[in-house]
CSV table of C-alpha atoms in Angstrom, one decimal:
chain,number,residue,atom,x,y,z
L,3,MET,CA,-4.6,-5.9,6.5
L,4,TYR,CA,-2.2,-6.9,9.2
L,5,PHE,CA,-2.7,-6.9,13.0
L,6,VAL,CA,0.4,-6.5,15.2
L,7,GLU,CA,0.2,-7.1,18.9
L,8,GLY,CA,2.7,-6.2,21.6
L,9,SER,CA,2.5,-6.8,25.4
L,10,LYS,CA,0.7,-3.5,26.0
L,11,ARG,CA,-1.0,-2.4,22.8
L,12,ALA,CA,-1.8,-3.5,19.3
L,13,ALA,CA,-2.1,-1.9,15.8
L,14,LEU,CA,-4.2,-2.7,12.8
L,15,ILE,CA,-2.4,-1.8,9.6
L,16,ASP,CA,-5.0,-0.9,6.9
L,17,THR,CA,-8.7,-1.6,6.9
L,18,GLY,CA,-9.6,-3.1,3.5
L,19,TYR,CA,-12.7,-2.3,1.6
L,20,GLY,CA,-14.8,-1.5,4.6
L,21,LEU,CA,-17.1,-4.5,4.6
L,22,GLY,CA,-18.8,-6.2,7.6
L,23,ASN,CA,-18.0,-5.6,11.2
L,24,LEU,CA,-14.2,-5.5,11.3
L,25,LYS,CA,-14.1,-3.8,14.7
L,26,ALA,CA,-16.2,-6.5,16.4
L,27,TYR,CA,-13.9,-9.2,15.0
L,28,LEU,CA,-10.8,-7.4,16.3
L,29,ASP,CA,-12.3,-6.8,19.7
L,30,SER,CA,-13.0,-10.6,19.9
L,31,GLN,CA,-9.3,-11.3,19.2
L,32,THR,CA,-7.7,-9.0,21.8
L,33,ASP,CA,-8.4,-7.2,25.0
L,34,LYS,CA,-5.6,-4.7,24.4
L,35,PRO,CA,-6.2,-1.1,23.1
L,36,TYR,CA,-5.2,-0.6,19.5
L,37,ASP,CA,-4.6,2.1,16.9
L,38,VAL,CA,-5.2,2.0,13.2
L,39,ILE,CA,-2.4,2.9,10.8
L,40,LEU,CA,-3.3,3.5,7.1
L,41,THR,CA,-0.4,2.9,4.7
L,42,HIS,CA,-2.3,5.1,2.1
L,43,GLY,CA,-5.7,6.3,1.2
L,44,HIS,CA,-6.8,3.9,-1.5
L,45,VAL,CA,-10.2,2.2,-1.6
L,46,ASP,CA,-8.9,-1.3,-0.8
L,47,HIS,CA,-6.7,-0.1,2.1
L,48,ALA,CA,-8.6,2.6,3.9
L,49,SER,CA,-12.3,2.1,3.5
L,50,GLY,CA,-12.9,0.5,6.8
L,51,ALA,CA,-11.5,3.4,8.8
L,52,GLY,CA,-15.0,4.7,9.7
L,53,GLN,CA,-15.4,2.2,12.6
L,54,PHE,CA,-12.4,3.5,14.5
L,55,ASN,CA,-11.5,6.6,16.4
L,56,ARG,CA,-7.7,6.5,16.5
L,57,VAL,CA,-6.7,6.4,12.8
L,58,TYR,CA,-3.3,7.5,11.6
L,59,LEU,CA,-2.9,8.7,8.0
L,60,ASN,CA,-0.2,10.8,6.3
L,61,GLU,CA,-1.9,14.2,5.5
L,62,ALA,CA,-0.7,14.0,1.9
L,63,ASP,CA,-3.3,11.3,1.3
L,64,LEU,CA,-6.3,12.9,2.9
L,65,GLU,CA,-7.8,14.0,-0.4
L,66,THR,CA,-7.0,10.7,-2.0
L,67,LEU,CA,-8.9,8.9,0.8
L,68,ARG,CA,-11.9,11.2,0.5
L,69,ARG,CA,-12.1,10.5,-3.3
L,70,HIS,CA,-11.5,6.8,-3.0
L,71,CYS,CA,-13.4,5.5,0.1
L,72,GLY,CA,-17.0,6.6,-0.4
L,73,ILE,CA,-19.5,3.8,-0.6
L,74,GLU,CA,-20.2,4.3,-4.4
L,75,LYS,CA,-16.5,4.2,-5.2
L,76,ARG,CA,-16.2,1.0,-3.2
L,77,LYS,CA,-19.1,-0.6,-5.1
L,78,GLU,CA,-17.5,0.4,-8.4
L,79,ALA,CA,-14.2,-1.1,-7.4
L,80,LEU,CA,-15.8,-4.4,-6.2
L,81,LYS,CA,-17.9,-4.7,-9.3
L,82,THR,CA,-14.7,-4.6,-11.4
L,83,LEU,CA,-12.4,-6.7,-9.2
L,84,CYS,CA,-14.7,-9.1,-7.3
L,85,LEU,CA,-18.0,-9.3,-9.0
L,86,GLU,CA,-19.1,-12.5,-7.4
L,87,VAL,CA,-18.4,-11.0,-3.9
L,88,PHE,CA,-20.2,-7.8,-4.9
L,89,ARG,CA,-23.4,-9.7,-5.8
L,90,THR,CA,-23.6,-11.1,-2.3
L,91,LEU,CA,-23.5,-7.7,-0.5
L,92,THR,CA,-26.2,-5.5,0.9
L,93,GLU,CA,-26.2,-1.9,1.9
L,94,GLU,CA,-25.8,-2.9,5.5
L,95,ASP,CA,-22.4,-4.6,4.7
L,96,PHE,CA,-20.7,-1.3,3.9
L,97,ILE,CA,-19.0,0.6,6.8
L,98,PRO,CA,-19.8,4.3,6.6
L,99,PRO,CA,-16.7,6.3,5.4
L,100,LYS,CA,-14.4,8.3,7.6
L,101,GLU,CA,-13.5,11.6,6.0
L,102,ASP,CA,-12.1,13.6,8.9
L,103,GLY,CA,-10.6,13.3,12.4
L,104,PHE,CA,-7.4,11.5,11.3
L,105,LEU,CA,-4.3,11.6,13.4
L,106,PRO,CA,-1.1,12.7,11.6
L,107,LEU,CA,1.2,9.9,10.4
L,108,GLU,CA,4.7,11.3,9.8
L,109,ASP,CA,8.1,10.0,8.6
L,110,GLY,CA,10.0,8.4,11.5
L,111,GLN,CA,7.0,8.2,13.8
L,112,LEU,CA,7.2,5.3,16.3
L,113,PHE,CA,4.5,3.2,17.9
L,114,ASP,CA,5.6,1.4,21.1
L,115,LEU,CA,3.3,-1.6,21.5
L,116,GLY,CA,5.3,-3.1,24.3
L,117,GLY,CA,8.2,-5.2,23.1
L,118,VAL,CA,7.2,-4.5,19.6
L,119,THR,CA,8.1,-1.2,17.9
L,120,LEU,CA,6.6,0.1,14.6
L,121,GLU,CA,8.4,2.7,12.6
L,122,ALA,CA,6.6,4.6,9.9
L,123,ILE,CA,8.7,5.5,6.8
L,124,HIS,CA,7.3,8.0,4.2
L,125,VAL,CA,7.8,6.5,0.7
L,126,PRO,CA,6.0,8.8,-1.8
L,127,GLY,CA,5.3,7.0,-5.1
L,128,HIS,CA,2.2,5.0,-5.4
L,129,THR,CA,0.5,7.9,-3.7
L,130,ARG,CA,2.1,11.0,-2.2
L,131,GLY,CA,1.4,9.9,1.3
L,132,THR,CA,2.3,6.2,1.1
L,133,MET,CA,3.9,4.8,4.2
L,134,VAL,CA,6.0,1.7,4.8
L,135,ILE,CA,5.9,0.1,8.3
L,136,LEU,CA,9.0,-1.4,9.8
L,137,ILE,CA,8.5,-3.9,12.7
L,138,ARG,CA,11.9,-3.5,14.3
L,139,GLU,CA,12.0,-6.5,16.7
L,140,GLU,CA,10.6,-8.9,14.1
L,141,ARG,CA,13.1,-7.6,11.5
L,142,ALA,CA,10.2,-7.4,9.1
L,143,VAL,CA,8.9,-4.6,6.9
L,144,MET,CA,5.5,-4.0,5.4
L,145,PHE,CA,5.9,-2.5,2.0
L,146,GLY,CA,2.2,-2.5,1.3
L,147,ASP,CA,1.8,-1.0,-2.2
L,148,ALA,CA,5.0,1.1,-2.0
L,149,CYS,CA,7.2,-1.5,-3.7
L,150,GLY,CA,6.3,-4.8,-5.3
L,151,VAL,CA,5.6,-6.9,-8.4
L,152,GLY,CA,3.4,-4.3,-10.1
L,153,VAL,CA,3.7,-0.9,-8.5
L,154,LEU,CA,1.0,1.5,-9.9
L,155,LEU,CA,2.5,4.9,-10.7
L,156,PHE,CA,0.2,6.2,-13.4
L,157,LEU,CA,-2.6,7.3,-11.0
L,158,PRO,CA,-3.4,11.0,-10.5
L,159,GLU,CA,-2.2,10.8,-6.9
L,160,SER,CA,1.1,9.1,-7.9
L,161,THR,CA,4.4,10.8,-8.0
L,162,ASN,CA,6.6,10.8,-11.1
L,163,ILE,CA,9.3,8.2,-11.7
L,164,LEU,CA,12.1,10.5,-10.7
L,165,GLU,CA,10.5,11.2,-7.3
L,166,TYR,CA,9.7,7.6,-6.8
L,167,HIS,CA,13.3,6.6,-7.5
L,168,ARG,CA,14.4,9.0,-4.7
L,169,SER,CA,11.9,7.4,-2.3
L,170,LEU,CA,13.2,3.9,-3.0
L,171,LEU,CA,16.8,5.0,-2.5
L,172,LYS,CA,15.7,6.3,0.9
L,173,LEU,CA,13.9,3.1,1.7
L,174,LYS,CA,17.1,1.1,0.8
L,175,ARG,CA,18.9,2.7,3.7
L,176,PHE,CA,16.6,0.6,6.0
L,177,GLU,CA,17.7,-2.7,4.4
L,178,PRO,CA,20.0,-3.7,7.3
L,179,GLN,CA,17.1,-3.6,9.7
L,180,TYR,CA,14.8,-6.2,8.1
L,181,ASP,CA,15.0,-9.7,6.7
L,182,LYS,CA,11.3,-10.3,5.7
L,183,VAL,CA,9.3,-8.2,3.2
L,184,LEU,CA,5.5,-8.3,3.6
L,185,ARG,CA,3.0,-6.8,1.1
L,186,GLU,CA,-0.8,-6.6,0.8
L,187,HIS,CA,-1.6,-8.2,-2.5
L,188,GLY,CA,-0.8,-11.4,-4.4
L,189,ALA,CA,1.4,-13.7,-2.4
L,190,CYS,CA,1.7,-11.0,0.3
L,191,GLU,CA,5.4,-11.7,0.6
L,192,SER,CA,8.5,-10.8,-1.5
L,193,THR,CA,12.2,-11.3,-1.4
L,194,LYS,CA,14.5,-8.4,-0.4
L,195,HIS,CA,15.5,-8.3,-4.1
L,196,VAL,CA,12.1,-6.7,-5.0
L,197,LEU,CA,13.4,-3.3,-3.8
L,198,GLU,CA,16.6,-3.5,-5.9
L,199,ASP,CA,14.5,-4.6,-8.9
L,200,CYS,CA,12.2,-1.5,-8.6
L,201,ILE,CA,15.2,0.8,-8.2
L,202,GLU,CA,16.8,-0.6,-11.4
L,203,ILE,CA,13.5,-0.3,-13.3
L,204,CYS,CA,13.2,3.4,-12.3
L,205,GLU,CA,16.6,4.0,-13.8
L,206,ARG,CA,15.7,2.1,-17.0
L,207,ILE,CA,12.5,4.2,-17.4
L,208,LEU,CA,14.4,7.4,-16.8
L,209,ASN,CA,17.0,6.6,-19.5
L,210,GLY,CA,14.5,5.1,-21.9
L,211,THR,CA,15.7,1.5,-21.9
L,212,ASP,CA,12.7,-0.2,-20.3
L,213,ASP,CA,10.4,-2.5,-22.3
L,214,ALA,CA,7.4,0.0,-22.1
L,215,VAL,CA,4.7,-2.6,-22.8
L,216,PRO,CA,1.3,-1.0,-23.2
L,217,ALA,CA,-1.1,-2.2,-20.6
L,218,ASP,CA,-4.7,-1.5,-19.5
L,219,PHE,CA,-5.5,-1.5,-15.8
L,220,MET,CA,-9.1,-0.9,-14.7
L,221,GLY,CA,-9.8,1.2,-17.8
L,222,GLU,CA,-6.6,3.2,-17.6
L,223,THR,CA,-3.8,3.1,-20.1
L,224,ALA,CA,-0.3,2.6,-18.7
L,225,TYR,CA,3.0,1.0,-19.6
L,226,ARG,CA,4.5,-2.0,-18.0
L,227,ALA,CA,8.2,-1.4,-17.5
L,228,VAL,CA,9.3,-5.1,-17.9
L,229,LYS,CA,7.7,-7.8,-20.0
L,230,THR,CA,5.7,-10.4,-18.2
L,231,ASP,CA,4.4,-13.9,-19.0
L,232,PRO,CA,0.7,-13.4,-20.0
L,233,ARG,CA,-0.2,-16.6,-18.3
L,234,THR,CA,1.3,-15.9,-14.9
L,235,GLY,CA,1.9,-12.1,-14.9
L,236,LYS,CA,5.5,-12.7,-13.7
L,237,ARG,CA,8.5,-11.2,-15.3
L,238,MET,CA,10.0,-13.2,-18.2
L,239,ASP,CA,13.5,-12.9,-16.8
L,240,GLY,CA,12.6,-14.5,-13.4
L,241,ARG,CA,13.1,-11.3,-11.4
L,242,GLU,CA,10.4,-9.9,-9.2
L,243,GLY,CA,9.8,-6.1,-9.1
L,244,ASN,CA,7.8,-4.3,-11.8
L,245,ILE,CA,6.2,-0.9,-12.4
L,246,LEU,CA,3.2,0.4,-14.4
L,247,TYR,CA,3.6,4.0,-15.2
L,248,SER,CA,2.4,6.9,-17.4
L,249,LYS,CA,4.8,8.5,-19.9
L,250,ALA,CA,3.4,11.8,-18.8
L,251,LYS,CA,4.8,11.2,-15.3
L,252,ILE,CA,8.5,10.3,-15.8
L,253,ARG,CA,10.2,13.6,-14.6
């Protein structure tokens, strides 16, 4: 999650797993009105939306959110990824899900926070409604899960590689407007090279020259496009971007 504050308004970008009282915490940090912007509808990004009224989401991810953000789905994910945390939780810790009443989040949409402008960029790939957020004045961009060190493209809600490649070429047109790349997993920051890496990987998958290393992820079978060091998870060649994909979703 990220919280961006201008002189007039603020914006919460993503809401995590929907645990605890996120709204009370934010209200203790600012006296400004704020909106919630969801980069996509997955369980670890959108599950806390139920505490908020003004929540923006690309309509292509509405069904994904409804499938992913129910309380039982959250429990399942937390058991798999964070068992020690899950064991400490009670039913009261889970924010009730939000399934309807979302505001539309569209490509090119602007949020004027007062001296800080957010621009939403539609980058279908990880999900069909995935959005990247550009913070113009900060010359920073929030890739979220749209582009990174292990982009998941084997999911039912993911696009194929060919569509994702087109999305990344579109995103590349915004490169002159940012210097800093923020994400929402791992180190939460990347170099600008991560985008070029993922574009190149798409092209290698499309022409059949990627490493295609079989990989299991949360019980799903996928292929990792570039070999990684099993100890660190990083690429063996020292570069950054990587993709996990399904051979059924290339073109």
